[in-house]
């Protein structure tokens, strides 16, 4: 946050599978203080459905959960690039092969 310029703090979160939020006072303890949320299938699994309407509905549901939890955040979405090497990790978050 930059109070002098009225810029609020941003909360960034890996989000292609749904909202992941913890209460601020418990942020150091990853096992407690979590807020319940829906967990959606991985991007690679959703891409196999070829169902754009389903993806749109999931995006709306994640947005509603963020709004309901009053989360002023940047939700990091899935990747769309081809996976160069399977050992690179995080390939499950991509809408590619």
mmCIF file with all atom_site columns, C-alpha atoms in Angstrom:
data_model
loop_
_atom_site.group_PDB
_atom_site.id
_atom_site.type_symbol
_atom_site.label_atom_id
_atom_site.label_alt_id
_atom_site.label_comp_id
_atom_site.label_asym_id
_atom_site.label_entity_id
_atom_site.label_seq_id
_atom_site.pdbx_PDB_ins_code
_atom_site.Cartn_x
_atom_site.Cartn_y
_atom_site.Cartn_z
_atom_site.occupancy
_atom_site.B_iso_or_equiv
_atom_site.pdbx_formal_charge
_atom_site.auth_seq_id
_atom_site.auth_comp_id
_atom_site.auth_asym_id
_atom_site.auth_atom_id
_atom_site.pdbx_PDB_model_num
ATOM 1  C CA . UNK A 1 1  ? 0.000   0.000   0.000   1.00 0.00 ? 1  UNK A CA 1
ATOM 2  C CA . UNK A 1 2  ? 1.040   3.575   -0.641  1.00 0.00 ? 2  UNK A CA 1
ATOM 3  C CA . UNK A 1 3  ? -1.096  5.628   1.744   1.00 0.00 ? 3  UNK A CA 1
ATOM 4  C CA . UNK A 1 4  ? 0.268   8.981   0.570   1.00 0.00 ? 4  UNK A CA 1
ATOM 5  C CA . UNK A 1 5  ? -1.155  8.315   -2.901  1.00 0.00 ? 5  UNK A CA 1
ATOM 6  C CA . UNK A 1 6  ? -4.316  6.485   -1.727  1.00 0.00 ? 6  UNK A CA 1
ATOM 7  C CA . UNK A 1 7  ? -3.151  3.258   -3.367  1.00 0.00 ? 7  UNK A CA 1
ATOM 8  C CA . UNK A 1 8  ? -4.462  0.246   -1.444  1.00 0.00 ? 8  UNK A CA 1
ATOM 9  C CA . UNK A 1 9  ? -2.463  -2.902  -0.823  1.00 0.00 ? 9  UNK A CA 1
ATOM 10 C CA . UNK A 1 10 ? -2.817  -5.623  -3.446  1.00 0.00 ? 10 UNK A CA 1
ATOM 11 C CA . UNK A 1 11 ? -3.057  -9.276  -2.601  1.00 0.00 ? 11 UNK A CA 1
ATOM 12 C CA . UNK A 1 12 ? -1.636  -11.616 -5.223  1.00 0.00 ? 12 UNK A CA 1
ATOM 13 C CA . UNK A 1 13 ? -2.600  -15.249 -5.201  1.00 0.00 ? 13 UNK A CA 1
ATOM 14 C CA . UNK A 1 14 ? -2.121  -18.282 -7.395  1.00 0.00 ? 14 UNK A CA 1
ATOM 15 C CA . UNK A 1 15 ? -5.680  -18.625 -8.478  1.00 0.00 ? 15 UNK A CA 1
ATOM 16 C CA . UNK A 1 16 ? -6.433  -20.802 -11.459 1.00 0.00 ? 16 UNK A CA 1
ATOM 17 C CA . UNK A 1 17 ? -7.889  -23.441 -9.133  1.00 0.00 ? 17 UNK A CA 1
ATOM 18 C CA . UNK A 1 18 ? -9.887  -21.088 -6.916  1.00 0.00 ? 18 UNK A CA 1
ATOM 19 C CA . UNK A 1 19 ? -9.495  -18.570 -4.132  1.00 0.00 ? 19 UNK A CA 1
ATOM 20 C CA . UNK A 1 20 ? -6.790  -19.258 -1.557  1.00 0.00 ? 20 UNK A CA 1
ATOM 21 C CA . UNK A 1 21 ? -7.030  -16.907 1.388   1.00 0.00 ? 21 UNK A CA 1
ATOM 22 C CA . UNK A 1 22 ? -5.916  -16.858 5.002   1.00 0.00 ? 22 UNK A CA 1
ATOM 23 C CA . UNK A 1 23 ? -6.747  -14.446 7.754   1.00 0.00 ? 23 UNK A CA 1
ATOM 24 C CA . UNK A 1 24 ? -3.937  -11.874 7.937   1.00 0.00 ? 24 UNK A CA 1
ATOM 25 C CA . UNK A 1 25 ? -3.082  -12.583 11.569  1.00 0.00 ? 25 UNK A CA 1
ATOM 26 C CA . UNK A 1 26 ? -2.464  -16.256 10.723  1.00 0.00 ? 26 UNK A CA 1
ATOM 27 C CA . UNK A 1 27 ? -0.512  -15.780 7.520   1.00 0.00 ? 27 UNK A CA 1
ATOM 28 C CA . UNK A 1 28 ? 2.669   -17.351 8.951   1.00 0.00 ? 28 UNK A CA 1
ATOM 29 C CA . UNK A 1 29 ? 0.898   -20.599 9.839   1.00 0.00 ? 29 UNK A CA 1
ATOM 30 C CA . UNK A 1 30 ? -0.067  -22.325 6.588   1.00 0.00 ? 30 UNK A CA 1
ATOM 31 C CA . UNK A 1 31 ? -2.272  -24.913 8.339   1.00 0.00 ? 31 UNK A CA 1
ATOM 32 C CA . UNK A 1 32 ? -4.642  -22.665 10.251  1.00 0.00 ? 32 UNK A CA 1
ATOM 33 C CA . UNK A 1 33 ? -6.726  -19.649 9.469   1.00 0.00 ? 33 UNK A CA 1
ATOM 34 C CA . UNK A 1 34 ? -7.626  -20.717 5.955   1.00 0.00 ? 34 UNK A CA 1
ATOM 35 C CA . UNK A 1 35 ? -10.885 -19.484 4.516   1.00 0.00 ? 35 UNK A CA 1
ATOM 36 C CA . UNK A 1 36 ? -12.975 -22.229 2.916   1.00 0.00 ? 36 UNK A CA 1
ATOM 37 C CA . UNK A 1 37 ? -13.257 -21.997 -0.862  1.00 0.00 ? 37 UNK A CA 1
ATOM 38 C CA . UNK A 1 38 ? -14.093 -24.102 -3.870  1.00 0.00 ? 38 UNK A CA 1
ATOM 39 C CA . UNK A 1 39 ? -11.221 -25.970 -5.506  1.00 0.00 ? 39 UNK A CA 1
ATOM 40 C CA . UNK A 1 40 ? -11.638 -26.349 -9.263  1.00 0.00 ? 40 UNK A CA 1
ATOM 41 C CA . UNK A 1 41 ? -9.859  -28.853 -11.542 1.00 0.00 ? 41 UNK A CA 1
ATOM 42 C CA . UNK A 1 42 ? -6.449  -27.948 -12.916 1.00 0.00 ? 42 UNK A CA 1
ATOM 43 C CA . UNK A 1 43 ? -6.154  -25.861 -16.072 1.00 0.00 ? 43 UNK A CA 1
ATOM 44 C CA . UNK A 1 44 ? -4.831  -28.758 -18.141 1.00 0.00 ? 44 UNK A CA 1
ATOM 45 C CA . UNK A 1 45 ? -7.847  -30.857 -17.128 1.00 0.00 ? 45 UNK A CA 1
ATOM 46 C CA . UNK A 1 46 ? -10.303 -28.045 -17.895 1.00 0.00 ? 46 UNK A CA 1
ATOM 47 C CA . UNK A 1 47 ? -8.682  -27.427 -21.272 1.00 0.00 ? 47 UNK A CA 1
ATOM 48 C CA . UNK A 1 48 ? -9.383  -31.041 -22.218 1.00 0.00 ? 48 UNK A CA 1
ATOM 49 C CA . UNK A 1 49 ? -13.093 -30.332 -21.910 1.00 0.00 ? 49 UNK A CA 1
ATOM 50 C CA . UNK A 1 50 ? -13.002 -27.818 -24.795 1.00 0.00 ? 50 UNK A CA 1
ATOM 51 C CA . UNK A 1 51 ? -15.954 -26.180 -23.019 1.00 0.00 ? 51 UNK A CA 1
ATOM 52 C CA . UNK A 1 52 ? -15.605 -22.388 -23.096 1.00 0.00 ? 52 UNK A CA 1
ATOM 53 C CA . UNK A 1 53 ? -18.887 -21.885 -21.256 1.00 0.00 ? 53 UNK A CA 1
ATOM 54 C CA . UNK A 1 54 ? -17.666 -24.088 -18.406 1.00 0.00 ? 54 UNK A CA 1
ATOM 55 C CA . UNK A 1 55 ? -14.442 -22.061 -18.153 1.00 0.00 ? 55 UNK A CA 1
ATOM 56 C CA . UNK A 1 56 ? -16.481 -18.853 -18.121 1.00 0.00 ? 56 UNK A CA 1
ATOM 57 C CA . UNK A 1 57 ? -18.693 -20.201 -15.314 1.00 0.00 ? 57 UNK A CA 1
ATOM 58 C CA . UNK A 1 58 ? -15.642 -21.198 -13.267 1.00 0.00 ? 58 UNK A CA 1
ATOM 59 C CA . UNK A 1 59 ? -14.147 -17.736 -13.734 1.00 0.00 ? 59 UNK A CA 1
ATOM 60 C CA . UNK A 1 60 ? -17.402 -16.181 -12.549 1.00 0.00 ? 60 UNK A CA 1
ATOM 61 C CA . UNK A 1 61 ? -17.532 -18.483 -9.510  1.00 0.00 ? 61 UNK A CA 1
ATOM 62 C CA . UNK A 1 62 ? -13.949 -17.603 -8.515  1.00 0.00 ? 62 UNK A CA 1
ATOM 63 C CA . UNK A 1 63 ? -14.761 -13.909 -8.937  1.00 0.00 ? 63 UNK A CA 1
ATOM 64 C CA . UNK A 1 64 ? -17.849 -14.265 -6.731  1.00 0.00 ? 64 UNK A CA 1
ATOM 65 C CA . UNK A 1 65 ? -15.812 -15.972 -4.005  1.00 0.00 ? 65 UNK A CA 1
ATOM 66 C CA . UNK A 1 66 ? -13.237 -13.183 -4.130  1.00 0.00 ? 66 UNK A CA 1
ATOM 67 C CA . UNK A 1 67 ? -15.972 -10.559 -3.900  1.00 0.00 ? 67 UNK A CA 1
ATOM 68 C CA . UNK A 1 68 ? -17.759 -12.408 -1.071  1.00 0.00 ? 68 UNK A CA 1
ATOM 69 C CA . UNK A 1 69 ? -14.506 -12.631 0.899   1.00 0.00 ? 69 UNK A CA 1
ATOM 70 C CA . UNK A 1 70 ? -13.744 -8.942  0.196   1.00 0.00 ? 70 UNK A CA 1
ATOM 71 C CA . UNK A 1 71 ? -10.412 -9.848  -1.323  1.00 0.00 ? 71 UNK A CA 1
ATOM 72 C CA . UNK A 1 72 ? -8.758  -6.898  -3.102  1.00 0.00 ? 72 UNK A CA 1
ATOM 73 C CA . UNK A 1 73 ? -6.353  -9.084  -4.984  1.00 0.00 ? 73 UNK A CA 1
ATOM 74 C CA . UNK A 1 74 ? -4.736  -9.901  -8.238  1.00 0.00 ? 74 UNK A CA 1
ATOM 75 C CA . UNK A 1 75 ? -5.753  -13.421 -9.117  1.00 0.00 ? 75 UNK A CA 1
ATOM 76 C CA . UNK A 1 76 ? -2.958  -15.050 -11.081 1.00 0.00 ? 76 UNK A CA 1
ATOM 77 C CA . UNK A 1 77 ? -4.492  -17.072 -13.864 1.00 0.00 ? 77 UNK A CA 1
ATOM 78 C CA . UNK A 1 78 ? -3.380  -20.094 -15.831 1.00 0.00 ? 78 UNK A CA 1
ATOM 79 C CA . UNK A 1 79 ? -0.631  -20.081 -18.418 1.00 0.00 ? 79 UNK A CA 1
ATOM 80 C CA . UNK A 1 80 ? -1.310  -20.640 -22.095 1.00 0.00 ? 80 UNK A CA 1
ATOM 81 C CA . UNK A 1 81 ? 2.195   -21.348 -23.397 1.00 0.00 ? 81 UNK A CA 1
ATOM 82 C CA . UNK A 1 82 ? 3.326   -24.750 -24.534 1.00 0.00 ? 82 UNK A CA 1
ATOM 83 C CA . UNK A 1 83 ? 5.267   -26.648 -21.943 1.00 0.00 ? 83 UNK A CA 1
ATOM 84 C CA . UNK A 1 84 ? 8.873   -26.750 -23.092 1.00 0.00 ? 84 UNK A CA 1
ATOM 85 C CA . UNK A 1 85 ? 9.952   -29.582 -20.818 1.00 0.00 ? 85 UNK A CA 1
ATOM 86 C CA . UNK A 1 86 ? 7.842   -31.723 -18.463 1.00 0.00 ? 86 UNK A CA 1
ATOM 87 C CA . UNK A 1 87 ? 10.399  -31.367 -15.676 1.00 0.00 ? 87 UNK A CA 1
ATOM 88 C CA . UNK A 1 88 ? 9.938   -27.583 -15.643 1.00 0.00 ? 88 UNK A CA 1
ATOM 89 C CA . UNK A 1 89 ? 7.080   -27.832 -13.148 1.00 0.00 ? 89 UNK A CA 1
ATOM 90 C CA . UNK A 1 90 ? 3.718   -26.094 -12.895 1.00 0.00 ? 90 UNK A CA 1
ATOM 91 C CA . UNK A 1 91 ? 2.645   -27.528 -16.263 1.00 0.00 ? 91 UNK A CA 1
ATOM 92 C CA . UNK A 1 92 ? -0.701  -28.488 -14.708 1.00 0.00 ? 92 UNK A CA 1
ATOM 93 C CA . UNK A 1 93 ? -1.566  -24.760 -14.596 1.00 0.00 ? 93 UNK A CA 1
ATOM 94 C CA . UNK A 1 94 ? -1.365  -24.331 -18.378 1.00 0.00 ? 94 UNK A CA 1
ATOM 95 C CA . UNK A 1 95 ? -4.072  -24.690 -21.028 1.00 0.00 ? 95 UNK A CA 1
ATOM 96 C CA . UNK A 1 96 ? -1.618  -26.438 -23.296 1.00 0.00 ? 96 UNK A CA 1
ATOM 97 C CA . UNK A 1 97 ? -0.566  -29.964 -24.043 1.00 0.00 ? 97 UNK A CA 1
#
